Each structure stands twice: as structure tokens, then as C-alpha cells.
Short mmCIF file of C-alpha atoms in Angstrom, two decimals:
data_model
loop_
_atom_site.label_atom_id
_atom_site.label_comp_id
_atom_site.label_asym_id
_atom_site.label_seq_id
_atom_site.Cartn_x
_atom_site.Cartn_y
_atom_site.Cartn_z
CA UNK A 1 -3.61 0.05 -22.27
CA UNK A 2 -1.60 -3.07 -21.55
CA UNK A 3 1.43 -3.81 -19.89
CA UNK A 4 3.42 -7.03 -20.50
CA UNK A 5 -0.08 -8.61 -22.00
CA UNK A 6 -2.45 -7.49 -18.63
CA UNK A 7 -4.75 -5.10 -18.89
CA UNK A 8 -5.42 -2.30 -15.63
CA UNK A 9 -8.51 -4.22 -14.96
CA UNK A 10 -6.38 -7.57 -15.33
CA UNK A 11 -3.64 -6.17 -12.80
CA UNK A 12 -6.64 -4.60 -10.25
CA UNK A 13 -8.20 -8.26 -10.24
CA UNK A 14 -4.91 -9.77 -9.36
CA UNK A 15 -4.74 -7.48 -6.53
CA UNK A 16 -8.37 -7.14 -5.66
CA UNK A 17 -8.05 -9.42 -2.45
CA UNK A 18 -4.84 -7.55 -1.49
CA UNK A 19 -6.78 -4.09 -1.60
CA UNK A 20 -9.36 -5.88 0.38
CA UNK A 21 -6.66 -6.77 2.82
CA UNK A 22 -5.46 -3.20 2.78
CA UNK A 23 -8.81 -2.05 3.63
CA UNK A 24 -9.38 -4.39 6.56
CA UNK A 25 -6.17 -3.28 8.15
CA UNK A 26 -7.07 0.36 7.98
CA UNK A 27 -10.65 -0.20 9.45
CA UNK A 28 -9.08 -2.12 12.20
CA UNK A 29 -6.80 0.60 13.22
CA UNK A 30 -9.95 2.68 13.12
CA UNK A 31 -11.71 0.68 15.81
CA UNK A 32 -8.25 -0.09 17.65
CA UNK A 33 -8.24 3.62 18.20
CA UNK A 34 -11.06 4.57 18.85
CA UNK A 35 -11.65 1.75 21.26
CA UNK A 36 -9.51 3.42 23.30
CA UNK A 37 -6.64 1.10 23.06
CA UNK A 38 -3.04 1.54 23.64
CA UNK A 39 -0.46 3.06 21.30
CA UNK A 40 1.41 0.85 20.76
CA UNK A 41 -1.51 -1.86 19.74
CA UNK A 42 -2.80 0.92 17.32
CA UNK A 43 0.96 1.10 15.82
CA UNK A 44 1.04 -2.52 15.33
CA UNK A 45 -1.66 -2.70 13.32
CA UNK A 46 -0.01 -0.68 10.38
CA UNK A 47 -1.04 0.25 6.73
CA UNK A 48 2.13 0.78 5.56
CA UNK A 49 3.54 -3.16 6.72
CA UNK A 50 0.52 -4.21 5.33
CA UNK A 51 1.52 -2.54 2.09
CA UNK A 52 5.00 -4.34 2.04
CA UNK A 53 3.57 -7.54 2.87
CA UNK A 54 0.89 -7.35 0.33
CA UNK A 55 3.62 -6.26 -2.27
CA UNK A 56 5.68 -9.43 -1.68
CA UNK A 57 2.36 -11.41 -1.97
CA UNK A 58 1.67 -9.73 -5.31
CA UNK A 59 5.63 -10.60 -6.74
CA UNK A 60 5.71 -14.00 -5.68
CA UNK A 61 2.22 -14.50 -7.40
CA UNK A 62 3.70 -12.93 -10.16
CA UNK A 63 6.65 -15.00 -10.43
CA UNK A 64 5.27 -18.80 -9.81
CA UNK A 65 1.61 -17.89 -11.78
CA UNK A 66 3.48 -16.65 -14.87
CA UNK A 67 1.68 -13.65 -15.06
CA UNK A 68 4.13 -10.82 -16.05
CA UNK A 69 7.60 -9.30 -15.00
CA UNK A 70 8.85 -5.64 -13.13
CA UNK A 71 6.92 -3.19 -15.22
CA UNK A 72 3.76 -5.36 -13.64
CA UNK A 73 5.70 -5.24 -9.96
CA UNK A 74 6.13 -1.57 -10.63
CA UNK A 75 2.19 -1.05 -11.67
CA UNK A 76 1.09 -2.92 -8.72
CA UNK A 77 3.19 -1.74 -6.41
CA UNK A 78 1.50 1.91 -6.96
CA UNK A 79 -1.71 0.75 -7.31
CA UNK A 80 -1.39 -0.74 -3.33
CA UNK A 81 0.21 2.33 -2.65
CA UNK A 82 -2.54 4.71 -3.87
CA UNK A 83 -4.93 3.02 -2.43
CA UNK A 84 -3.34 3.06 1.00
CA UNK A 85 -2.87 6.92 0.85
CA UNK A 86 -6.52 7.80 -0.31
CA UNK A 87 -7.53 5.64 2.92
CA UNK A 88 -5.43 7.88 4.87
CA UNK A 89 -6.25 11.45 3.30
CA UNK A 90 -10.27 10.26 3.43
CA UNK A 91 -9.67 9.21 6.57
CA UNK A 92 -7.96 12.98 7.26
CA UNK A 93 -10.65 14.17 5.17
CA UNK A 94 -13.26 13.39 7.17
CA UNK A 95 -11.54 14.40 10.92
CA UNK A 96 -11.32 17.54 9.55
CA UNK A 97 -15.06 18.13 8.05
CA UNK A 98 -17.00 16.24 10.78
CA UNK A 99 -14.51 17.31 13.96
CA UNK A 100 -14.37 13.45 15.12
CA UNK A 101 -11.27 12.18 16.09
CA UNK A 102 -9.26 9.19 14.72
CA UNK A 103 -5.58 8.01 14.98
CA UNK A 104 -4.85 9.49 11.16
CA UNK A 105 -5.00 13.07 12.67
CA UNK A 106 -3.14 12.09 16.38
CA UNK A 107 0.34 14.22 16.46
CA UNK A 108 2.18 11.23 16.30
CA UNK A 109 0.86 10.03 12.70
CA UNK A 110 0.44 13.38 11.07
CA UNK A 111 2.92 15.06 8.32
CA UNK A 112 4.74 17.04 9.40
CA UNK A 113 5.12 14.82 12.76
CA UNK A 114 3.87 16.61 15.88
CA UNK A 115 0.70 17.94 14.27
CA UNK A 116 -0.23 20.17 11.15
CA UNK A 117 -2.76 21.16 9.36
CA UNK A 118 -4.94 18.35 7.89
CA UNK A 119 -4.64 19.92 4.19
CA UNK A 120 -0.60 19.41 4.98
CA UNK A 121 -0.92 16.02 6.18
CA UNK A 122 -3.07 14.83 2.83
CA UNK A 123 -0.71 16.70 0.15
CA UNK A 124 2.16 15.25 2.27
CA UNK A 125 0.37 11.26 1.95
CA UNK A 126 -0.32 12.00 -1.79
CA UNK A 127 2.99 13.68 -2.97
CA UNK A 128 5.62 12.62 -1.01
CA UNK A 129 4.18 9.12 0.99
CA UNK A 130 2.71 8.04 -2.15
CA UNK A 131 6.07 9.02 -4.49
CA UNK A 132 8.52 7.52 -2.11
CA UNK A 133 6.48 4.75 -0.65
CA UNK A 134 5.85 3.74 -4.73
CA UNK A 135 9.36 3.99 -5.34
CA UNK A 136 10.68 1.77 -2.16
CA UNK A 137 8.09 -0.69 -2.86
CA UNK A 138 8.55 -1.03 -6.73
CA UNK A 139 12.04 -1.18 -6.37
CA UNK A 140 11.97 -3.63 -3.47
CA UNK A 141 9.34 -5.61 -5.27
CA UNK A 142 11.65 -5.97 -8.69
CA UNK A 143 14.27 -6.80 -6.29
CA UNK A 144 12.67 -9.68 -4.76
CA UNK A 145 11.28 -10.41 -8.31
CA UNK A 146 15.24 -10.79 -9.59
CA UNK A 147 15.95 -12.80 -6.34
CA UNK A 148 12.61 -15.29 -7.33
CA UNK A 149 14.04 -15.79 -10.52
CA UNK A 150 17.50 -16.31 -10.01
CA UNK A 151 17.33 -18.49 -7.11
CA UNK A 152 14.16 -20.73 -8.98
CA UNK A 153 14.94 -21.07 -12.73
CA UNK A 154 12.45 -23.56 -12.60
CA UNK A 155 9.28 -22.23 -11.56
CA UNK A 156 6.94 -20.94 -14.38
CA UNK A 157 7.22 -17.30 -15.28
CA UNK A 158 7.20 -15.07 -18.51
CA UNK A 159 10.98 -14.12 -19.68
#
């Protein structure tokens, strides 16, 4: 299956270092948390920022390498999203099969907020997190896209 010309694999490899990125972040909150640190140092370091900043990354690569347009934004954007809410629900996953503790299953980060069920929490990060979070992102990522392209004709892209 392509889109606009780019294969899946074509689209993963332009976002390969971003998912790398992605996966840092998470593994950092990890150890944040379970070093014992503060909230609010765990909160800064957060997946979901990480996902917006890695989105803009992936449009502005799109727009000055000439690489596609926003159906590639909108495939991208959900393939950094997915892969930031299987993180989480593993992550959930595994709190709730080996009984250790980590900031994905604290009250404060679990869905609903205040606590839940861990089954709850991972149907709510891959329904409605993932759905909404795709959504926001693709359409914030066409956005920017539009703004790109309006605002620097000349830069190299595909019409």
C-alpha cells in the first residue's frame, strides 16, 4: 500500500528516530519515577509533549524534504500516536501482572483520573487517547503543514 508515493515501511523509516525519541522519553519517566523523584519532575518529562513535538518535527521534514503532503501528516501522526499508547498500556500491562509499581498506574495518570482498573486505563489509552490524540495531532499537523506552505512557496515540497 502506498500513500502519496511512500510506502508504510518508507513512512516508519522517516519516523524511526522520532519513535526512538518517543521511547527514550517514556523510559526516562520510568526511572524519574521510580527514582523517587518529585511530581512534578516526573510530569515534565511527558509522552504526550513529546508526541506533539515529534509531530511538528515529522511536518516540517515533510514540507522542506519534499517527501509527501497531509494524507502522509495524517499517517504519521497515528503511527507516533500508537506507538505512544502501546508504551503506556505495556507499561499498565505489566503493573498489573508483576504487582510493581510505576507512574502509568499512579491515580493521577490513570483513566478514569483518580484510579481504575488497569484493563480501564488501557481500553481508555487505545480507544479514546489514541482516537482523539490521532485526531488533534493530524489535524494540528496538516495545519502547520498549510501554514509551511503558505508562508514558504519556495521551499521544495510535492503539490
Amino acid at each position: 500500500m502506498k500513500i502519496n508515493g511512500k510506502t508504510i515501511s518508507q513512512h516508519l523509516g522517516l519516523i524511526a528516530p522520532y519513535l526512538g525519541l518517543l521511547s527514550v522519553i517514556w523510559l526516562l519517566r520510568l526511572v524519574a519515577y521510580a527514582a523517587g523523584l518529585p511530581m512534578q519532575w516526573v510530569t515534565a518529562v511527558s509522552l504526550s509533549v513529546a508526541m506533539v513535538v515529534c509531530t511538528v518535527l515529522a511536518v516540517v521534514q515533510i514540507h522542506l524534504g519534499e517527501w509527501g503532503s497531509y494524507s502522509n501528516v495524517v499517517l504519521l501522526a497515528f503511527f507516533l500516536n500508537v506507538w505512544t499508547q502501546l508504551q503506556i498500556s505495556l507499561t499498565v500491562l505489566f503493573s498489573m501482572v508483576t504487582g510493581i509499581d510505576t507512574v502509568y498506574n499512579h491515580p493521577s495518570f490513570t483513566i478514569p483520573p483518580g484510579g481504575g482498573e488497569p484493563w480501564t486505563h488501557i481500553y481508555g489509552q487505545m480507544t479514546f487517547v489514541l482516537g482523539f490524540g490521532t485526531l488533534f495531532a493530524s489535524a494540528s499537523g496538516c495545519l502547520l503543514l498549510f501554514l509551511l506552505r503558505l508562508l514558504l512557496p519556495n521551499s521544495p515540497r510535492d503539490s
